[in-house]
Amino acid sequence: MELGKEEFSYLEAIIENSSSSDGEALEDEDAKDQHAKLESPGQEQDSMLNEFEHASRALLEELSILEAEFEIEKSCRQQAEVYAAKVSQENKQLKRISVALLPHLDPQHLQIVSQEEGLPEDPIPHPAQKQVQELQTKVSTLLGEKKDLTLQVQELQSQLRKKEDQILEEQLENSSLKLAMGRSQKTLWELKRASHMAMQECSEVKQQLEVEQDLRQHAEVFARQMLVKQKEANRQSAILLQGVAPGAQLLAALEEVATLTRTLEEVRQQHKEQVHLLKLDLQTRPGPEALEALNEELRTAREETSRLGKRLQEAEERNARLEAEVGKLGQQMKCAAASAPESEENPVPPSPLPSPPPPPPPPPPPPPSTSPLE
């Protein structure tokens, strides 16, 4: 009865220890779940991390079960040792009783007993000892499996943390690249707009200059014609003044010459004013050097945009590769959790982790962008 009470109390202590370890494991798992929810960037990564947590939870539960079994087997072994000690004590007491009864026996019986004692005793193993040995071997195998599983879980968790850190770094790099690309696109758009406006102004100035040059040529031709007519009129007037008295026709010719001279002077004045305005406009407008500088800035902005686009594409590919590796690690955790109950019946050494897949080939460069300005 005393042994039964001690065994019952010992089993209760083992169950309390296993429940406390399970509670601590569940608290650790809840903390890990909250940490994963705070740090996970997307729904896919949340689902993958949840799968990892479920797999690790199953492994921890399996380990707690193994610990409980180990404690039970340990208690059984201790009880068997106590039972064996009691049996040995009883045997010693029986031997003492037999030694005390030897003087009361006949000498013939003493000779038979001495002959029996002189014979070598065959060691008969006790069934409790066999059970203890079997339990010891089973406990050693379970401890080895537990150690292998804990090492595998720790390695997978370290790999998972590394992959999560890499994913966070890649996401930060992607965000910085997107911001830089947005700024470069904004500057490129501003440069395109400025160059387009400069080209429009230059074309307008050229058209206006051509029109004014045509007007100037027409004015010069008209002025020459008027000068020739004025000279002819002067000659005719001089001839008429020398030869005859002034008449009505001569007066009309003189009036026409006067009007022509006035119009010629007005045209000359207008032409001078237009030329002066054109010179001022050409001085204020950007020259070919400014246009070349704008074109150079536009080319550099396009090159920077293409370079940032390549970097962004490479970062997205690396992020996809890391997510694929995280998925493979999740599958490995599931396989480890599934193989844990099978390893109790057939212990198999843990298989090594597969090597990561080779990186995919780099993407082809994007085609050069063509703008209407070029």
mmCIF file with all atom_site columns, N, CA and C in Angstrom, residues 74-141:
data_model
loop_
_atom_site.group_PDB
_atom_site.id
_atom_site.type_symbol
_atom_site.label_atom_id
_atom_site.label_alt_id
_atom_site.label_comp_id
_atom_site.label_asym_id
_atom_site.label_entity_id
_atom_site.label_seq_id
_atom_site.pdbx_PDB_ins_code
_atom_site.Cartn_x
_atom_site.Cartn_y
_atom_site.Cartn_z
_atom_site.occupancy
_atom_site.B_iso_or_equiv
_atom_site.pdbx_formal_charge
_atom_site.auth_seq_id
_atom_site.auth_comp_id
_atom_site.auth_asym_id
_atom_site.auth_atom_id
_atom_site.pdbx_PDB_model_num
ATOM 1   N N  . LYS A 1 74  ? 10.957 5.888   -15.626 1.00 0.00 ? 74  LYS A N  1
ATOM 2   C CA . LYS A 1 74  ? 11.939 6.060   -14.556 1.00 0.00 ? 74  LYS A CA 1
ATOM 3   C C  . LYS A 1 74  ? 11.354 5.641   -13.207 1.00 0.00 ? 74  LYS A C  1
ATOM 4   N N  . SER A 1 75  ? 10.084 6.059   -12.974 1.00 0.00 ? 75  SER A N  1
ATOM 5   C CA . SER A 1 75  ? 9.440  5.663   -11.714 1.00 0.00 ? 75  SER A CA 1
ATOM 6   C C  . SER A 1 75  ? 9.260  4.146   -11.638 1.00 0.00 ? 75  SER A C  1
ATOM 7   N N  . CYS A 1 76  ? 8.891  3.536   -12.786 1.00 0.00 ? 76  CYS A N  1
ATOM 8   C CA . CYS A 1 76  ? 8.761  2.070   -12.809 1.00 0.00 ? 76  CYS A CA 1
ATOM 9   C C  . CYS A 1 76  ? 10.096 1.400   -12.504 1.00 0.00 ? 76  CYS A C  1
ATOM 10  N N  . ARG A 1 77  ? 11.163 1.942   -13.079 1.00 0.00 ? 77  ARG A N  1
ATOM 11  C CA . ARG A 1 77  ? 12.484 1.367   -12.827 1.00 0.00 ? 77  ARG A CA 1
ATOM 12  C C  . ARG A 1 77  ? 12.858 1.498   -11.356 1.00 0.00 ? 77  ARG A C  1
ATOM 13  N N  . GLN A 1 78  ? 12.573 2.650   -10.765 1.00 0.00 ? 78  GLN A N  1
ATOM 14  C CA . GLN A 1 78  ? 12.879 2.824   -9.342  1.00 0.00 ? 78  GLN A CA 1
ATOM 15  C C  . GLN A 1 78  ? 12.073 1.849   -8.481  1.00 0.00 ? 78  GLN A C  1
ATOM 16  N N  . GLN A 1 79  ? 10.798 1.677   -8.853  1.00 0.00 ? 79  GLN A N  1
ATOM 17  C CA . GLN A 1 79  ? 9.979  0.722   -8.098  1.00 0.00 ? 79  GLN A CA 1
ATOM 18  C C  . GLN A 1 79  ? 10.511 -0.702  -8.240  1.00 0.00 ? 79  GLN A C  1
ATOM 19  N N  . ALA A 1 80  ? 10.958 -1.027  -9.479  1.00 0.00 ? 80  ALA A N  1
ATOM 20  C CA . ALA A 1 80  ? 11.519 -2.369  -9.681  1.00 0.00 ? 80  ALA A CA 1
ATOM 21  C C  . ALA A 1 80  ? 12.789 -2.553  -8.859  1.00 0.00 ? 80  ALA A C  1
ATOM 22  N N  . GLU A 1 81  ? 13.615 -1.505  -8.797  1.00 0.00 ? 81  GLU A N  1
ATOM 23  C CA . GLU A 1 81  ? 14.829 -1.598  -7.981  1.00 0.00 ? 81  GLU A CA 1
ATOM 24  C C  . GLU A 1 81  ? 14.487 -1.772  -6.504  1.00 0.00 ? 81  GLU A C  1
ATOM 25  N N  . VAL A 1 82  ? 13.462 -1.026  -6.035  1.00 0.00 ? 82  VAL A N  1
ATOM 26  C CA . VAL A 1 82  ? 13.040 -1.175  -4.630  1.00 0.00 ? 82  VAL A CA 1
ATOM 27  C C  . VAL A 1 82  ? 12.528 -2.588  -4.369  1.00 0.00 ? 82  VAL A C  1
ATOM 28  N N  . TYR A 1 83  ? 11.741 -3.094  -5.347  1.00 0.00 ? 83  TYR A N  1
ATOM 29  C CA . TYR A 1 83  ? 11.215 -4.461  -5.198  1.00 0.00 ? 83  TYR A CA 1
ATOM 30  C C  . TYR A 1 83  ? 12.345 -5.475  -5.173  1.00 0.00 ? 83  TYR A C  1
ATOM 31  N N  . ALA A 1 84  ? 13.347 -5.281  -6.040  1.00 0.00 ? 84  ALA A N  1
ATOM 32  C CA . ALA A 1 84  ? 14.486 -6.204  -6.058  1.00 0.00 ? 84  ALA A CA 1
ATOM 33  C C  . ALA A 1 84  ? 15.263 -6.132  -4.748  1.00 0.00 ? 84  ALA A C  1
ATOM 34  N N  . ALA A 1 85  ? 15.403 -4.894  -4.198  1.00 0.00 ? 85  ALA A N  1
ATOM 35  C CA . ALA A 1 85  ? 16.092 -4.767  -2.910  1.00 0.00 ? 85  ALA A CA 1
ATOM 36  C C  . ALA A 1 85  ? 15.324 -5.488  -1.802  1.00 0.00 ? 85  ALA A C  1
ATOM 37  N N  . LYS A 1 86  ? 13.990 -5.368  -1.819  1.00 0.00 ? 86  LYS A N  1
ATOM 38  C CA . LYS A 1 86  ? 13.186 -6.071  -0.810  1.00 0.00 ? 86  LYS A CA 1
ATOM 39  C C  . LYS A 1 86  ? 13.314 -7.580  -0.943  1.00 0.00 ? 86  LYS A C  1
ATOM 40  N N  . VAL A 1 87  ? 13.311 -8.054  -2.194  1.00 0.00 ? 87  VAL A N  1
ATOM 41  C CA . VAL A 1 87  ? 13.453 -9.499  -2.414  1.00 0.00 ? 87  VAL A CA 1
ATOM 42  C C  . VAL A 1 87  ? 14.800 -9.990  -1.909  1.00 0.00 ? 87  VAL A C  1
ATOM 43  N N  . SER A 1 88  ? 15.855 -9.194  -2.182  1.00 0.00 ? 88  SER A N  1
ATOM 44  C CA . SER A 1 88  ? 17.182 -9.595  -1.693  1.00 0.00 ? 88  SER A CA 1
ATOM 45  C C  . SER A 1 88  ? 17.228 -9.600  -0.162  1.00 0.00 ? 88  SER A C  1
ATOM 46  N N  . GLN A 1 89  ? 16.559 -8.611  0.465   1.00 0.00 ? 89  GLN A N  1
ATOM 47  C CA . GLN A 1 89  ? 16.505 -8.613  1.926   1.00 0.00 ? 89  GLN A CA 1
ATOM 48  C C  . GLN A 1 89  ? 15.765 -9.840  2.456   1.00 0.00 ? 89  GLN A C  1
ATOM 49  N N  . GLU A 1 90  ? 14.650 -10.185 1.802   1.00 0.00 ? 90  GLU A N  1
ATOM 50  C CA . GLU A 1 90  ? 13.913 -11.381 2.221   1.00 0.00 ? 90  GLU A CA 1
ATOM 51  C C  . GLU A 1 90  ? 14.767 -12.631 2.055   1.00 0.00 ? 90  GLU A C  1
ATOM 52  N N  . ASN A 1 91  ? 15.531 -12.708 0.975   1.00 0.00 ? 91  ASN A N  1
ATOM 53  C CA . ASN A 1 91  ? 16.416 -13.864 0.767   1.00 0.00 ? 91  ASN A CA 1
ATOM 54  C C  . ASN A 1 91  ? 17.467 -13.947 1.871   1.00 0.00 ? 91  ASN A C  1
ATOM 55  N N  . LYS A 1 92  ? 18.023 -12.775 2.240   1.00 0.00 ? 92  LYS A N  1
ATOM 56  C CA . LYS A 1 92  ? 19.007 -12.770 3.323   1.00 0.00 ? 92  LYS A CA 1
ATOM 57  C C  . LYS A 1 92  ? 18.385 -13.239 4.635   1.00 0.00 ? 92  LYS A C  1
ATOM 58  N N  . GLN A 1 93  ? 17.153 -12.765 4.900   1.00 0.00 ? 93  GLN A N  1
ATOM 59  C CA . GLN A 1 93  ? 16.481 -13.212 6.121   1.00 0.00 ? 93  GLN A CA 1
ATOM 60  C C  . GLN A 1 93  ? 16.241 -14.723 6.111   1.00 0.00 ? 93  GLN A C  1
ATOM 61  N N  . LEU A 1 94  ? 15.818 -15.235 4.948   1.00 0.00 ? 94  LEU A N  1
ATOM 62  C CA . LEU A 1 94  ? 15.608 -16.688 4.843   1.00 0.00 ? 94  LEU A CA 1
ATOM 63  C C  . LEU A 1 94  ? 16.907 -17.455 5.050   1.00 0.00 ? 94  LEU A C  1
ATOM 64  N N  . LYS A 1 95  ? 18.018 -16.911 4.510   1.00 0.00 ? 95  LYS A N  1
ATOM 65  C CA . LYS A 1 95  ? 19.312 -17.572 4.707   1.00 0.00 ? 95  LYS A CA 1
ATOM 66  C C  . LYS A 1 95  ? 19.691 -17.590 6.195   1.00 0.00 ? 95  LYS A C  1
ATOM 67  N N  . ARG A 1 96  ? 19.443 -16.448 6.863   1.00 0.00 ? 96  ARG A N  1
ATOM 68  C CA . ARG A 1 96  ? 19.739 -16.411 8.295   1.00 0.00 ? 96  ARG A CA 1
ATOM 69  C C  . ARG A 1 96  ? 18.897 -17.432 9.071   1.00 0.00 ? 96  ARG A C  1
ATOM 70  N N  . ILE A 1 97  ? 17.613 -17.502 8.696   1.00 0.00 ? 97  ILE A N  1
ATOM 71  C CA . ILE A 1 97  ? 16.745 -18.486 9.365   1.00 0.00 ? 97  ILE A CA 1
ATOM 72  C C  . ILE A 1 97  ? 17.247 -19.898 9.117   1.00 0.00 ? 97  ILE A C  1
ATOM 73  N N  . SER A 1 98  ? 17.644 -20.155 7.866   1.00 0.00 ? 98  SER A N  1
ATOM 74  C CA . SER A 1 98  ? 18.154 -21.491 7.536   1.00 0.00 ? 98  SER A CA 1
ATOM 75  C C  . SER A 1 98  ? 19.447 -21.795 8.289   1.00 0.00 ? 98  SER A C  1
ATOM 76  N N  . VAL A 1 99  ? 20.329 -20.789 8.431   1.00 0.00 ? 99  VAL A N  1
ATOM 77  C CA . VAL A 1 99  ? 21.572 -20.984 9.198   1.00 0.00 ? 99  VAL A CA 1
ATOM 78  C C  . VAL A 1 99  ? 21.250 -21.263 10.667  1.00 0.00 ? 99  VAL A C  1
ATOM 79  N N  . ALA A 1 100 ? 20.208 -20.557 11.174  1.00 0.00 ? 100 ALA A N  1
ATOM 80  C CA . ALA A 1 100 ? 19.824 -20.796 12.566  1.00 0.00 ? 100 ALA A CA 1
ATOM 81  C C  . ALA A 1 100 ? 19.236 -22.188 12.765  1.00 0.00 ? 100 ALA A C  1
ATOM 82  N N  . LEU A 1 101 ? 18.586 -22.724 11.735  1.00 0.00 ? 101 LEU A N  1
ATOM 83  C CA . LEU A 1 101 ? 17.982 -24.054 11.829  1.00 0.00 ? 101 LEU A CA 1
ATOM 84  C C  . LEU A 1 101 ? 18.948 -25.182 11.510  1.00 0.00 ? 101 LEU A C  1
ATOM 85  N N  . LEU A 1 102 ? 20.165 -24.861 11.047  1.00 0.00 ? 102 LEU A N  1
ATOM 86  C CA . LEU A 1 102 ? 21.118 -25.917 10.674  1.00 0.00 ? 102 LEU A CA 1
ATOM 87  C C  . LEU A 1 102 ? 21.500 -26.840 11.848  1.00 0.00 ? 102 LEU A C  1
ATOM 88  N N  . PRO A 1 103 ? 21.697 -26.358 13.063  1.00 0.00 ? 103 PRO A N  1
ATOM 89  C CA . PRO A 1 103 ? 22.073 -27.281 14.150  1.00 0.00 ? 103 PRO A CA 1
ATOM 90  C C  . PRO A 1 103 ? 21.001 -28.304 14.471  1.00 0.00 ? 103 PRO A C  1
ATOM 91  N N  . HIS A 1 104 ? 19.752 -27.997 14.162  1.00 0.00 ? 104 HIS A N  1
ATOM 92  C CA . HIS A 1 104 ? 18.666 -28.922 14.469  1.00 0.00 ? 104 HIS A CA 1
ATOM 93  C C  . HIS A 1 104 ? 18.492 -29.973 13.391  1.00 0.00 ? 104 HIS A C  1
ATOM 94  N N  . LEU A 1 105 ? 19.201 -29.884 12.285  1.00 0.00 ? 105 LEU A N  1
ATOM 95  C CA . LEU A 1 105 ? 19.054 -30.844 11.194  1.00 0.00 ? 105 LEU A CA 1
ATOM 96  C C  . LEU A 1 105 ? 19.998 -32.027 11.398  1.00 0.00 ? 105 LEU A C  1
ATOM 97  N N  . ASP A 1 106 ? 19.730 -33.127 10.659  1.00 0.00 ? 106 ASP A N  1
ATOM 98  C CA . ASP A 1 106 ? 20.592 -34.316 10.696  1.00 0.00 ? 106 ASP A CA 1
ATOM 99  C C  . ASP A 1 106 ? 21.860 -34.060 9.913   1.00 0.00 ? 106 ASP A C  1
ATOM 100 N N  . PRO A 1 107 ? 22.964 -34.796 10.222  1.00 0.00 ? 107 PRO A N  1
ATOM 101 C CA . PRO A 1 107 ? 24.197 -34.614 9.432   1.00 0.00 ? 107 PRO A CA 1
ATOM 102 C C  . PRO A 1 107 ? 24.030 -34.972 7.972   1.00 0.00 ? 107 PRO A C  1
ATOM 103 N N  . GLN A 1 108 ? 23.110 -35.931 7.679   1.00 0.00 ? 108 GLN A N  1
ATOM 104 C CA . GLN A 1 108 ? 22.902 -36.262 6.265   1.00 0.00 ? 108 GLN A CA 1
ATOM 105 C C  . GLN A 1 108 ? 22.335 -35.066 5.513   1.00 0.00 ? 108 GLN A C  1
ATOM 106 N N  . HIS A 1 109 ? 21.366 -34.404 6.150   1.00 0.00 ? 109 HIS A N  1
ATOM 107 C CA . HIS A 1 109 ? 20.791 -33.205 5.513   1.00 0.00 ? 109 HIS A CA 1
ATOM 108 C C  . HIS A 1 109 ? 21.827 -32.117 5.363   1.00 0.00 ? 109 HIS A C  1
ATOM 109 N N  . LEU A 1 110 ? 22.783 -32.013 6.340   1.00 0.00 ? 110 LEU A N  1
ATOM 110 C CA . LEU A 1 110 ? 23.830 -30.994 6.247   1.00 0.00 ? 110 LEU A CA 1
ATOM 111 C C  . LEU A 1 110 ? 24.763 -31.264 5.088   1.00 0.00 ? 110 LEU A C  1
ATOM 112 N N  . GLN A 1 111 ? 25.088 -32.601 4.886   1.00 0.00 ? 111 GLN A N  1
ATOM 113 C CA . GLN A 1 111 ? 25.942 -32.929 3.742   1.00 0.00 ? 111 GLN A CA 1
ATOM 114 C C  . GLN A 1 111 ? 25.252 -32.572 2.431   1.00 0.00 ? 111 GLN A C  1
ATOM 115 N N  . ILE A 1 112 ? 23.955 -32.856 2.350   1.00 0.00 ? 112 ILE A N  1
ATOM 116 C CA . ILE A 1 112 ? 23.219 -32.534 1.111   1.00 0.00 ? 112 ILE A CA 1
ATOM 117 C C  . ILE A 1 112 ? 23.202 -31.029 0.882   1.00 0.00 ? 112 ILE A C  1
ATOM 118 N N  . VAL A 1 113 ? 23.009 -30.251 1.987   1.00 0.00 ? 113 VAL A N  1
ATOM 119 C CA . VAL A 1 113 ? 22.961 -28.786 1.857   1.00 0.00 ? 113 VAL A CA 1
ATOM 120 C C  . VAL A 1 113 ? 24.311 -28.239 1.467   1.00 0.00 ? 113 VAL A C  1
ATOM 121 N N  . SER A 1 114 ? 25.403 -28.821 2.088   1.00 0.00 ? 114 SER A N  1
ATOM 122 C CA . SER A 1 114 ? 26.747 -28.344 1.727   1.00 0.00 ? 114 SER A CA 1
ATOM 123 C C  . SER A 1 114 ? 27.079 -28.651 0.282   1.00 0.00 ? 114 SER A C  1
ATOM 124 N N  . GLN A 1 115 ? 26.654 -29.877 -0.169  1.00 0.00 ? 115 GLN A N  1
ATOM 125 C CA . GLN A 1 115 ? 26.878 -30.194 -1.580  1.00 0.00 ? 115 GLN A CA 1
ATOM 126 C C  . GLN A 1 115 ? 26.118 -29.228 -2.490  1.00 0.00 ? 115 GLN A C  1
ATOM 127 N N  . GLU A 1 116 ? 24.889 -28.913 -2.107  1.00 0.00 ? 116 GLU A N  1
ATOM 128 C CA . GLU A 1 116 ? 24.110 -27.969 -2.925  1.00 0.00 ? 116 GLU A CA 1
ATOM 129 C C  . GLU A 1 116 ? 24.734 -26.585 -2.918  1.00 0.00 ? 116 GLU A C  1
ATOM 130 N N  . GLU A 1 117 ? 25.304 -26.173 -1.729  1.00 0.00 ? 117 GLU A N  1
ATOM 131 C CA . GLU A 1 117 ? 25.947 -24.862 -1.689  1.00 0.00 ? 117 GLU A CA 1
ATOM 132 C C  . GLU A 1 117 ? 27.241 -24.845 -2.477  1.00 0.00 ? 117 GLU A C  1
ATOM 133 N N  . GLY A 1 118 ? 27.962 -26.011 -2.515  1.00 0.00 ? 118 GLY A N  1
ATOM 134 C CA . GLY A 1 118 ? 29.206 -26.044 -3.289  1.00 0.00 ? 118 GLY A CA 1
ATOM 135 C C  . GLY A 1 118 ? 28.975 -25.993 -4.780  1.00 0.00 ? 118 GLY A C  1
ATOM 136 N N  . LEU A 1 119 ? 27.804 -26.391 -5.252  1.00 0.00 ? 119 LEU A N  1
ATOM 137 C CA . LEU A 1 119 ? 27.517 -26.325 -6.690  1.00 0.00 ? 119 LEU A CA 1
ATOM 138 C C  . LEU A 1 119 ? 27.372 -24.876 -7.129  1.00 0.00 ? 119 LEU A C  1
ATOM 139 N N  . PRO A 1 120 ? 27.836 -24.546 -8.322  1.00 0.00 ? 120 PRO A N  1
ATOM 140 C CA . PRO A 1 120 ? 27.668 -23.165 -8.823  1.00 0.00 ? 120 PRO A CA 1
ATOM 141 C C  . PRO A 1 120 ? 26.211 -22.878 -9.110  1.00 0.00 ? 120 PRO A C  1
ATOM 142 N N  . GLU A 1 121 ? 25.782 -21.760 -8.618  1.00 0.00 ? 121 GLU A N  1
ATOM 143 C CA . GLU A 1 121 ? 24.383 -21.359 -8.835  1.00 0.00 ? 121 GLU A CA 1
ATOM 144 C C  . GLU A 1 121 ? 24.233 -20.717 -10.202 1.00 0.00 ? 121 GLU A C  1
ATOM 145 N N  . ASP A 1 122 ? 23.231 -21.175 -10.880 1.00 0.00 ? 122 ASP A N  1
ATOM 146 C CA . ASP A 1 122 ? 22.928 -20.573 -12.192 1.00 0.00 ? 122 ASP A CA 1
ATOM 147 C C  . ASP A 1 122 ? 22.169 -19.274 -11.965 1.00 0.00 ? 122 ASP A C  1
ATOM 148 N N  . PRO A 1 123 ? 22.705 -18.164 -12.444 1.00 0.00 ? 123 PRO A N  1
ATOM 149 C CA . PRO A 1 123 ? 21.992 -16.885 -12.248 1.00 0.00 ? 123 PRO A CA 1
ATOM 150 C C  . PRO A 1 123 ? 20.721 -16.850 -13.066 1.00 0.00 ? 123 PRO A C  1
ATOM 151 N N  . ILE A 1 124 ? 19.606 -16.777 -12.367 1.00 0.00 ? 124 ILE A N  1
ATOM 152 C CA . ILE A 1 124 ? 18.304 -16.716 -13.039 1.00 0.00 ? 124 ILE A CA 1
ATOM 153 C C  . ILE A 1 124 ? 17.877 -15.251 -13.051 1.00 0.00 ? 124 ILE A C  1
ATOM 154 N N  . PRO A 1 125 ? 17.803 -14.666 -14.190 1.00 0.00 ? 125 PRO A N  1
ATOM 155 C CA . PRO A 1 125 ? 17.419 -13.251 -14.232 1.00 0.00 ? 125 PRO A CA 1
ATOM 156 C C  . PRO A 1 125 ? 15.980 -13.065 -13.786 1.00 0.00 ? 125 PRO A C  1
ATOM 157 N N  . HIS A 1 126 ? 15.767 -12.059 -13.006 1.00 0.00 ? 126 HIS A N  1
ATOM 158 C CA . HIS A 1 126 ? 14.425 -11.737 -12.523 1.00 0.00 ? 126 HIS A CA 1
ATOM 159 C C  . HIS A 1 126 ? 13.639 -11.034 -13.637 1.00 0.00 ? 126 HIS A C  1
ATOM 160 N N  . PRO A 1 127 ? 12.338 -11.269 -13.777 1.00 0.00 ? 127 PRO A N  1
ATOM 161 C CA . PRO A 1 127 ? 11.560 -10.567 -14.827 1.00 0.00 ? 127 PRO A CA 1
ATOM 162 C C  . PRO A 1 127 ? 11.545 -9.057  -14.638 1.00 0.00 ? 127 PRO A C  1
ATOM 163 N N  . ALA A 1 128 ? 11.647 -8.596  -13.404 1.00 0.00 ? 128 ALA A N  1
ATOM 164 C CA . ALA A 1 128 ? 11.697 -7.140  -13.182 1.00 0.00 ? 128 ALA A CA 1
ATOM 165 C C  . ALA A 1 128 ? 12.978 -6.542  -13.744 1.00 0.00 ? 128 ALA A C  1
ATOM 166 N N  . GLN A 1 129 ? 14.089 -7.318  -13.591 1.00 0.00 ? 129 GLN A N  1
ATOM 167 C CA . GLN A 1 129 ? 15.351 -6.825  -14.144 1.00 0.00 ? 129 GLN A CA 1
ATOM 168 C C  . GLN A 1 129 ? 15.287 -6.746  -15.668 1.00 0.00 ? 129 GLN A C  1
ATOM 169 N N  . LYS A 1 130 ? 14.685 -7.756  -16.296 1.00 0.00 ? 130 LYS A N  1
ATOM 170 C CA . LYS A 1 130 ? 14.516 -7.692  -17.760 1.00 0.00 ? 130 LYS A CA 1
ATOM 171 C C  . LYS A 1 130 ? 13.682 -6.480  -18.161 1.00 0.00 ? 130 LYS A C  1
ATOM 172 N N  . GLN A 1 131 ? 12.617 -6.249  -17.424 1.00 0.00 ? 131 GLN A N  1
ATOM 173 C CA . GLN A 1 131 ? 11.772 -5.092  -17.739 1.00 0.00 ? 131 GLN A CA 1
ATOM 174 C C  . GLN A 1 131 ? 12.534 -3.789  -17.558 1.00 0.00 ? 131 GLN A C  1
ATOM 175 N N  . VAL A 1 132 ? 13.382 -3.747  -16.510 1.00 0.00 ? 132 VAL A N  1
ATOM 176 C CA . VAL A 1 132 ? 14.180 -2.543  -16.275 1.00 0.00 ? 132 VAL A CA 1
ATOM 177 C C  . VAL A 1 132 ? 15.161 -2.323  -17.412 1.00 0.00 ? 132 VAL A C  1
ATOM 178 N N  . GLN A 1 133 ? 15.806 -3.415  -17.867 1.00 0.00 ? 133 GLN A N  1
ATOM 179 C CA . GLN A 1 133 ? 16.751 -3.277  -18.986 1.00 0.00 ? 133 GLN A CA 1
ATOM 180 C C  . GLN A 1 133 ? 16.041 -2.813  -20.259 1.00 0.00 ? 133 GLN A C  1
ATOM 181 N N  . GLU A 1 134 ? 14.868 -3.406  -20.520 1.00 0.00 ? 134 GLU A N  1
ATOM 182 C CA . GLU A 1 134 ? 14.110 -2.976  -21.703 1.00 0.00 ? 134 GLU A CA 1
ATOM 183 C C  . GLU A 1 134 ? 13.711 -1.505  -21.598 1.00 0.00 ? 134 GLU A C  1
ATOM 184 N N  . LEU A 1 135 ? 13.291 -1.111  -20.400 1.00 0.00 ? 135 LEU A N  1
ATOM 185 C CA . LEU A 1 135 ? 12.920 0.294   -20.216 1.00 0.00 ? 135 LEU A CA 1
ATOM 186 C C  . LEU A 1 135 ? 14.119 1.219   -20.375 1.00 0.00 ? 135 LEU A C  1
ATOM 187 N N  . GLN A 1 136 ? 15.276 0.776   -19.904 1.00 0.00 ? 136 GLN A N  1
ATOM 188 C CA . GLN A 1 136 ? 16.479 1.599   -20.057 1.00 0.00 ? 136 GLN A CA 1
ATOM 189 C C  . GLN A 1 136 ? 16.842 1.787   -21.526 1.00 0.00 ? 136 GLN A C  1
ATOM 190 N N  . THR A 1 137 ? 16.788 0.691   -22.291 1.00 0.00 ? 137 THR A N  1
ATOM 191 C CA . THR A 1 137 ? 17.091 0.811   -23.734 1.00 0.00 ? 137 THR A CA 1
ATOM 192 C C  . THR A 1 137 ? 16.073 1.702   -24.431 1.00 0.00 ? 137 THR A C  1
ATOM 193 N N  . LYS A 1 138 ? 14.807 1.527   -24.064 1.00 0.00 ? 138 LYS A N  1
ATOM 194 C CA . LYS A 1 138 ? 13.777 2.355   -24.696 1.00 0.00 ? 138 LYS A CA 1
ATOM 195 C C  . LYS A 1 138 ? 13.949 3.828   -24.334 1.00 0.00 ? 138 LYS A C  1
ATOM 196 N N  . VAL A 1 139 ? 14.285 4.086   -23.060 1.00 0.00 ? 139 VAL A N  1
ATOM 197 C CA . VAL A 1 139 ? 14.503 5.471   -22.625 1.00 0.00 ? 139 VAL A CA 1
ATOM 198 C C  . VAL A 1 139 ? 15.696 6.087   -23.343 1.00 0.00 ? 139 VAL A C  1
ATOM 199 N N  . SER A 1 140 ? 16.771 5.303   -23.503 1.00 0.00 ? 140 SER A N  1
ATOM 200 C CA . SER A 1 140 ? 17.950 5.832   -24.216 1.00 0.00 ? 140 SER A CA 1
ATOM 201 C C  . SER A 1 140 ? 17.616 6.165   -25.664 1.00 0.00 ? 140 SER A C  1
ATOM 202 N N  . THR A 1 141 ? 16.844 5.264   -26.323 1.00 0.00 ? 141 THR A N  1
ATOM 203 C CA . THR A 1 141 ? 16.460 5.558   -27.714 1.00 0.00 ? 141 THR A CA 1
ATOM 204 C C  . THR A 1 141 ? 15.557 6.785   -27.791 1.00 0.00 ? 141 THR A C  1
#
